[in-house]
Amino acid sequence: MKVCSVCGMTFEEIVKTQKIGCSQCYYSFEPKIMEILMSKKLPMPYQGSLPKRLKDYQSLLVDKMTIKIKLEEAVAAEDYEKAAFYRDYLKAMEEK
């Protein structure tokens, strides 16, 4: 039986209580957690609350990650015009 290395919680306990013990649980049980989220059609990022001072920072990080994913998809699809656009957009975001 696999146990979280930080909090000692098992996947069965997570399913029973419907609560994650700690942030490491997400990494320890990622495939199983993703399977449950996908079955419930919930493959979205965490939507919990953040302190107001971090709202803009989190938004910028999410935007960067979204653009990076689109860049990788464009390269994989060999759509180099889109890839160049996303690359330039990322550079502009990082310069801010």
mmCIF file with all atom_site columns, C-alpha atoms in Angstrom:
data_model
loop_
_atom_site.group_PDB
_atom_site.id
_atom_site.type_symbol
_atom_site.label_atom_id
_atom_site.label_alt_id
_atom_site.label_comp_id
_atom_site.label_asym_id
_atom_site.label_entity_id
_atom_site.label_seq_id
_atom_site.pdbx_PDB_ins_code
_atom_site.Cartn_x
_atom_site.Cartn_y
_atom_site.Cartn_z
_atom_site.occupancy
_atom_site.B_iso_or_equiv
_atom_site.pdbx_formal_charge
_atom_site.auth_seq_id
_atom_site.auth_comp_id
_atom_site.auth_asym_id
_atom_site.auth_atom_id
_atom_site.pdbx_PDB_model_num
ATOM 1  C CA . MET A 1 1  ? 0.000   0.000  0.000   1.00 0.00 ? 1  MET A CA 1
ATOM 2  C CA . LYS A 1 2  ? 1.456   3.348  -1.053  1.00 0.00 ? 2  LYS A CA 1
ATOM 3  C CA . VAL A 1 3  ? 1.688   6.068  1.591   1.00 0.00 ? 3  VAL A CA 1
ATOM 4  C CA . CYS A 1 4  ? 2.449   9.791  1.225   1.00 0.00 ? 4  CYS A CA 1
ATOM 5  C CA . SER A 1 5  ? 6.037   10.356 2.342   1.00 0.00 ? 5  SER A CA 1
ATOM 6  C CA . VAL A 1 6  ? 5.169   13.630 4.105   1.00 0.00 ? 6  VAL A CA 1
ATOM 7  C CA . CYS A 1 7  ? 1.851   13.171 5.896   1.00 0.00 ? 7  CYS A CA 1
ATOM 8  C CA . GLY A 1 8  ? 1.509   9.381  5.846   1.00 0.00 ? 8  GLY A CA 1
ATOM 9  C CA . MET A 1 9  ? -1.930  9.384  4.246   1.00 0.00 ? 9  MET A CA 1
ATOM 10 C CA . THR A 1 10 ? -2.997  6.530  1.973   1.00 0.00 ? 10 THR A CA 1
ATOM 11 C CA . PHE A 1 11 ? -5.032  6.891  -1.191  1.00 0.00 ? 11 PHE A CA 1
ATOM 12 C CA . GLU A 1 12 ? -7.864  4.957  0.435   1.00 0.00 ? 12 GLU A CA 1
ATOM 13 C CA . GLU A 1 13 ? -8.010  7.562  3.234   1.00 0.00 ? 13 GLU A CA 1
ATOM 14 C CA . ILE A 1 14 ? -8.110  10.352 0.652   1.00 0.00 ? 14 ILE A CA 1
ATOM 15 C CA . VAL A 1 15 ? -11.019 8.688  -1.143  1.00 0.00 ? 15 VAL A CA 1
ATOM 16 C CA . LYS A 1 16 ? -12.833 8.018  2.141   1.00 0.00 ? 16 LYS A CA 1
ATOM 17 C CA . THR A 1 17 ? -12.434 11.535 3.581   1.00 0.00 ? 17 THR A CA 1
ATOM 18 C CA . GLN A 1 18 ? -12.385 13.301 0.190   1.00 0.00 ? 18 GLN A CA 1
ATOM 19 C CA . LYS A 1 19 ? -9.567  15.477 1.527   1.00 0.00 ? 19 LYS A CA 1
ATOM 20 C CA . ILE A 1 20 ? -5.914  15.614 0.544   1.00 0.00 ? 20 ILE A CA 1
ATOM 21 C CA . GLY A 1 21 ? -3.501  15.425 3.482   1.00 0.00 ? 21 GLY A CA 1
ATOM 22 C CA . CYS A 1 22 ? -0.785  17.723 2.087   1.00 0.00 ? 22 CYS A CA 1
ATOM 23 C CA . SER A 1 23 ? 0.632   19.084 -1.155  1.00 0.00 ? 23 SER A CA 1
ATOM 24 C CA . GLN A 1 24 ? 2.916   16.058 -1.563  1.00 0.00 ? 24 GLN A CA 1
ATOM 25 C CA . CYS A 1 25 ? -0.172  13.828 -1.767  1.00 0.00 ? 25 CYS A CA 1
ATOM 26 C CA . TYR A 1 26 ? -0.902  15.342 -5.187  1.00 0.00 ? 26 TYR A CA 1
ATOM 27 C CA . TYR A 1 27 ? 2.481   14.115 -6.428  1.00 0.00 ? 27 TYR A CA 1
ATOM 28 C CA . SER A 1 28 ? 2.382   10.777 -4.612  1.00 0.00 ? 28 SER A CA 1
ATOM 29 C CA . PHE A 1 29 ? -1.050  9.823  -5.948  1.00 0.00 ? 29 PHE A CA 1
ATOM 30 C CA . GLU A 1 30 ? -1.194  11.944 -9.116  1.00 0.00 ? 30 GLU A CA 1
ATOM 31 C CA . PRO A 1 31 ? -2.297  9.225  -11.581 1.00 0.00 ? 31 PRO A CA 1
ATOM 32 C CA . LYS A 1 32 ? -5.116  8.044  -9.308  1.00 0.00 ? 32 LYS A CA 1
ATOM 33 C CA . ILE A 1 33 ? -6.233  11.580 -8.438  1.00 0.00 ? 33 ILE A CA 1
ATOM 34 C CA . MET A 1 34 ? -6.235  12.589 -12.116 1.00 0.00 ? 34 MET A CA 1
ATOM 35 C CA . GLU A 1 35 ? -8.259  9.482  -12.946 1.00 0.00 ? 35 GLU A CA 1
ATOM 36 C CA . ILE A 1 36 ? -10.922 10.489 -10.418 1.00 0.00 ? 36 ILE A CA 1
ATOM 37 C CA . LEU A 1 37 ? -10.962 14.104 -11.612 1.00 0.00 ? 37 LEU A CA 1
ATOM 38 C CA . MET A 1 38 ? -11.254 13.027 -15.239 1.00 0.00 ? 38 MET A CA 1
ATOM 39 C CA . SER A 1 39 ? -14.103 10.650 -14.423 1.00 0.00 ? 39 SER A CA 1
ATOM 40 C CA . LYS A 1 40 ? -15.917 13.541 -12.775 1.00 0.00 ? 40 LYS A CA 1
ATOM 41 C CA . LYS A 1 41 ? -14.976 15.814 -15.688 1.00 0.00 ? 41 LYS A CA 1
ATOM 42 C CA . LEU A 1 42 ? -12.919 18.043 -13.379 1.00 0.00 ? 42 LEU A CA 1
ATOM 43 C CA . PRO A 1 43 ? -9.459  18.223 -15.043 1.00 0.00 ? 43 PRO A CA 1
ATOM 44 C CA . MET A 1 44 ? -9.066  21.856 -14.067 1.00 0.00 ? 44 MET A CA 1
ATOM 45 C CA . PRO A 1 45 ? -6.355  23.514 -12.045 1.00 0.00 ? 45 PRO A CA 1
ATOM 46 C CA . TYR A 1 46 ? -6.900  24.387 -8.418  1.00 0.00 ? 46 TYR A CA 1
ATOM 47 C CA . GLN A 1 47 ? -9.577  27.068 -8.094  1.00 0.00 ? 47 GLN A CA 1
ATOM 48 C CA . GLY A 1 48 ? -9.210  27.827 -4.391  1.00 0.00 ? 48 GLY A CA 1
ATOM 49 C CA . SER A 1 49 ? -8.715  31.227 -2.866  1.00 0.00 ? 49 SER A CA 1
ATOM 50 C CA . LEU A 1 50 ? -5.485  33.214 -2.833  1.00 0.00 ? 50 LEU A CA 1
ATOM 51 C CA . PRO A 1 51 ? -4.474  36.324 -0.935  1.00 0.00 ? 51 PRO A CA 1
ATOM 52 C CA . LYS A 1 52 ? -5.371  39.441 -2.915  1.00 0.00 ? 52 LYS A CA 1
ATOM 53 C CA . ARG A 1 53 ? -1.714  40.434 -3.250  1.00 0.00 ? 53 ARG A CA 1
ATOM 54 C CA . LEU A 1 54 ? -1.016  37.204 -5.184  1.00 0.00 ? 54 LEU A CA 1
ATOM 55 C CA . LYS A 1 55 ? -3.938  37.381 -7.635  1.00 0.00 ? 55 LYS A CA 1
ATOM 56 C CA . ASP A 1 56 ? -1.989  39.260 -10.328 1.00 0.00 ? 56 ASP A CA 1
ATOM 57 C CA . TYR A 1 57 ? 1.104   37.126 -9.840  1.00 0.00 ? 57 TYR A CA 1
ATOM 58 C CA . GLN A 1 58 ? -0.869  33.896 -10.170 1.00 0.00 ? 58 GLN A CA 1
ATOM 59 C CA . SER A 1 59 ? -2.616  35.213 -13.270 1.00 0.00 ? 59 SER A CA 1
ATOM 60 C CA . LEU A 1 60 ? 0.732   35.967 -14.910 1.00 0.00 ? 60 LEU A CA 1
ATOM 61 C CA . LEU A 1 61 ? 2.045   32.479 -14.097 1.00 0.00 ? 61 LEU A CA 1
ATOM 62 C CA . VAL A 1 62 ? -1.074  30.808 -15.473 1.00 0.00 ? 62 VAL A CA 1
ATOM 63 C CA . ASP A 1 63 ? -0.854  32.907 -18.643 1.00 0.00 ? 63 ASP A CA 1
ATOM 64 C CA . LYS A 1 64 ? 2.803   31.951 -19.120 1.00 0.00 ? 64 LYS A CA 1
ATOM 65 C CA . MET A 1 65 ? 2.076   28.267 -18.655 1.00 0.00 ? 65 MET A CA 1
ATOM 66 C CA . THR A 1 66 ? -0.832  28.428 -21.091 1.00 0.00 ? 66 THR A CA 1
ATOM 67 C CA . ILE A 1 67 ? 1.316   30.099 -23.738 1.00 0.00 ? 67 ILE A CA 1
ATOM 68 C CA . LYS A 1 68 ? 4.135   27.576 -23.176 1.00 0.00 ? 68 LYS A CA 1
ATOM 69 C CA . ILE A 1 69 ? 1.697   24.699 -23.687 1.00 0.00 ? 69 ILE A CA 1
ATOM 70 C CA . LYS A 1 70 ? 0.375   26.315 -26.873 1.00 0.00 ? 70 LYS A CA 1
ATOM 71 C CA . LEU A 1 71 ? 3.956   26.805 -28.075 1.00 0.00 ? 71 LEU A CA 1
ATOM 72 C CA . GLU A 1 72 ? 4.746   23.128 -27.510 1.00 0.00 ? 72 GLU A CA 1
ATOM 73 C CA . GLU A 1 73 ? 1.559   22.088 -29.309 1.00 0.00 ? 73 GLU A CA 1
ATOM 74 C CA . ALA A 1 74 ? 2.365   24.345 -32.270 1.00 0.00 ? 74 ALA A CA 1
ATOM 75 C CA . VAL A 1 75 ? 5.883   22.905 -32.539 1.00 0.00 ? 75 VAL A CA 1
ATOM 76 C CA . ALA A 1 76 ? 4.519   19.347 -32.308 1.00 0.00 ? 76 ALA A CA 1
ATOM 77 C CA . ALA A 1 77 ? 2.021   20.157 -35.073 1.00 0.00 ? 77 ALA A CA 1
ATOM 78 C CA . GLU A 1 78 ? 4.850   21.741 -37.087 1.00 0.00 ? 78 GLU A CA 1
ATOM 79 C CA . ASP A 1 79 ? 2.932   25.034 -37.255 1.00 0.00 ? 79 ASP A CA 1
ATOM 80 C CA . TYR A 1 80 ? 6.045   27.183 -37.055 1.00 0.00 ? 80 TYR A CA 1
ATOM 81 C CA . GLU A 1 81 ? 4.281   30.508 -37.639 1.00 0.00 ? 81 GLU A CA 1
ATOM 82 C CA . LYS A 1 82 ? 2.164   30.010 -34.524 1.00 0.00 ? 82 LYS A CA 1
ATOM 83 C CA . ALA A 1 83 ? 5.180   28.708 -32.640 1.00 0.00 ? 83 ALA A CA 1
ATOM 84 C CA . ALA A 1 84 ? 7.162   31.843 -33.500 1.00 0.00 ? 84 ALA A CA 1
ATOM 85 C CA . PHE A 1 85 ? 4.236   34.014 -32.406 1.00 0.00 ? 85 PHE A CA 1
ATOM 86 C CA . TYR A 1 86 ? 3.977   32.219 -29.044 1.00 0.00 ? 86 TYR A CA 1
ATOM 87 C CA . ARG A 1 87 ? 7.764   32.363 -28.569 1.00 0.00 ? 87 ARG A CA 1
ATOM 88 C CA . ASP A 1 88 ? 7.782   36.121 -29.162 1.00 0.00 ? 88 ASP A CA 1
ATOM 89 C CA . TYR A 1 89 ? 4.770   36.578 -26.905 1.00 0.00 ? 89 TYR A CA 1
ATOM 90 C CA . LEU A 1 90 ? 6.545   34.703 -24.092 1.00 0.00 ? 90 LEU A CA 1
ATOM 91 C CA . LYS A 1 91 ? 9.631   36.870 -24.502 1.00 0.00 ? 91 LYS A CA 1
ATOM 92 C CA . ALA A 1 92 ? 7.495   39.997 -24.272 1.00 0.00 ? 92 ALA A CA 1
ATOM 93 C CA . MET A 1 93 ? 5.806   38.678 -21.113 1.00 0.00 ? 93 MET A CA 1
ATOM 94 C CA . GLU A 1 94 ? 9.159   37.917 -19.491 1.00 0.00 ? 94 GLU A CA 1
ATOM 95 C CA . GLU A 1 95 ? 10.484  41.399 -20.254 1.00 0.00 ? 95 GLU A CA 1
ATOM 96 C CA . LYS A 1 96 ? 7.665   43.018 -18.274 1.00 0.00 ? 96 LYS A CA 1
#
